[in-house]
Amino acid sequence: MQFDGSFFTLIVAALAIAINLLLGLVVYINDRRSATTRIFGLLNIVLALYLLTNFLSIIRTDYYEKLLWVRLTICAAVLLGTTFHYFIRAFPEKILKVSLTEKIISFFITTGVAMLTLTPYVFSGIVITDPKGVPTPNVEFGIIIFGITVFIYTLSGISLLIKKYLYSKALAKNQIKLLLIGAGIMFFAFLLLNFIAVVALNTTFFISFTPLYTSIFIAFATYAIIKHHLFNVKVIATEVLVFGLWLLLLVRAITANSIGDQIISVLVFLGSIIVGILLIRSVFKEVKIREEMSQLALDLEITNKELKQLDEAKSDFISIASHQLRTPLSIIKGYISMMREGTYGKINEKIADPLHKVYVSNERLINLVSDLLDLSRMERGKMQYEFLPIRLAEVAEGIVLDFEKVAKDKGLTFEWDRGKVNDLIKGDAGKLRQIVLNLVDNAIKYTQAGGIRVALESVPGNKIRFLVTDSGPGLTTSEAHALFQKFSRGQEESKTHTEGLGLGLYVAKLIASAHGGELAVTSPGKGKGSTFSLTLPIYSESAESFKKFAGDI
């Protein structure tokens, strides 16, 4: 065989054909069930076939053989245009959504035009004037049918790719962009240099550069695979290396100088097949596990977003419901207060005690609604505080005096020790009152015998501490740790008092944190009582004020 062309062109063509065949095979092996990968593999095979026939049309010297390869090249171009179109139709889905009617019509059109290219009605003959051996075909009227068919398939494919690019999301958009650039360059180069130049300018100078056009598409497709994981690049890389090793060992076995060398080479080749298959399978499993983990992470992220939306909806519902409940409860409280004060006349002693119980129950409902409303505000970041210089003793004293009678009616001793301490702090009096009320109310509610001690004491580090000590049921270590969590209550408390939700202390702890303070509990153990403490920083500008305060006591 005589070859007058460039050795560089031979190498480029051989490499382009090998890469196309290998890439098409590897992609097909990795995901046989996906229409995108199947058609992509077929596209690479057809492209390799086009390059092969085009290359043989140049290097063969016999006239009729050369004419056959020229016709086969243009026949492969028909298949290339159709395959490219359906690859774009499928990408990036696993299923090709094409009707049976369209498949039948497309099959007959492609087959008919492909068979037409093998007749003299497209190329009646060839003329060889190029010193490299590139043939110049004698064009007939059938070339128009060929041109229209290939043009429609390729142009519709590129148009569809542009449409998918415009309406796709971030990752798919980047993938399509790379394929669009590569495919656009390759097929417009085909159209301009391999078709228009031949038909209109009667020159075949650019035919020998065909592998360069296809290499551009291969480069962009490969970058899309590596950059955006369009296909399984790690498995592909492993398979390429393994297949390359097999090819080298096979060539070595065939070209061995002696039978002994051939036997050894064949054994090594067979061993490499076994090891290579195991290696590919292990890499494939690893990649599959990683993909599943990535999918799980994505699903988890979506679930978290949905949970956040549900949580926001819950907070909105609680906020609305709390507002709707608070108004009638406040009205009930007002009317009961007026009835107890004798606004509507003197009340009978028989209903005084039940009326008091109604008042207490209503007050607890108001506190519960307030806790729910405060919780929803805190979770949405809409809790508002009015920080002003205040005395903690004054905030606590009003509540202590209100509850002193309640404790004595229950048969409990009650002690209030204000102490001579600097209690000037900066805080929201209403919110701090809510904490104090919660602590004292809980102490009385859960203490069945003994007494309650409420006190203020100074703490090292320029802080003040409000203490509520009871002789109630006490807490275990685990209960003490969980007590300030949302919807958490002590075991005994949840059995004896079922009207609460376990929100009061949770909300109180959040309020204390907002004031730069700390809410804590200590207990010697079950049956030994508990001590709840609210520690707050003393107002930094209170030094002079405390001197006056201490002198007034």
Coordinates of C-alpha atoms in Angstrom, one line a residue, residues 20 43 54 63 75 82 163 181 188 201 232 250 301 313 317 335 371 482 488 514 516 553:
N20 CA -13.9 7.4 19.6
L43 CA -22.6 8.3 18.2
N54 CA -12.6 9.0 5.2
Y63 CA -9.8 3.8 -8.3
C75 CA -23.1 7.2 3.9
T82 CA -29.3 11.1 12.6
K163 CA -33.3 25.3 23.7
I181 CA -19.8 24.4 21.7
F188 CA -20.4 23.6 11.1
L201 CA -15.7 25.3 -4.6
N232 CA -18.7 8.0 35.3
L250 CA -2.2 -8.7 23.2
E301 CA -30.7 18.8 52.3
A313 CA -45.5 27.3 59.3
F317 CA -49.8 29.0 63.4
Y335 CA -64.4 40.0 84.7
D371 CA -45.2 31.0 76.6
A482 CA -33.2 18.0 80.4
S488 CA -39.5 18.6 78.9
A514 CA -31.0 37.3 75.9
G516 CA -26.7 37.9 79.2
I553 CA -32.0 50.6 103.4

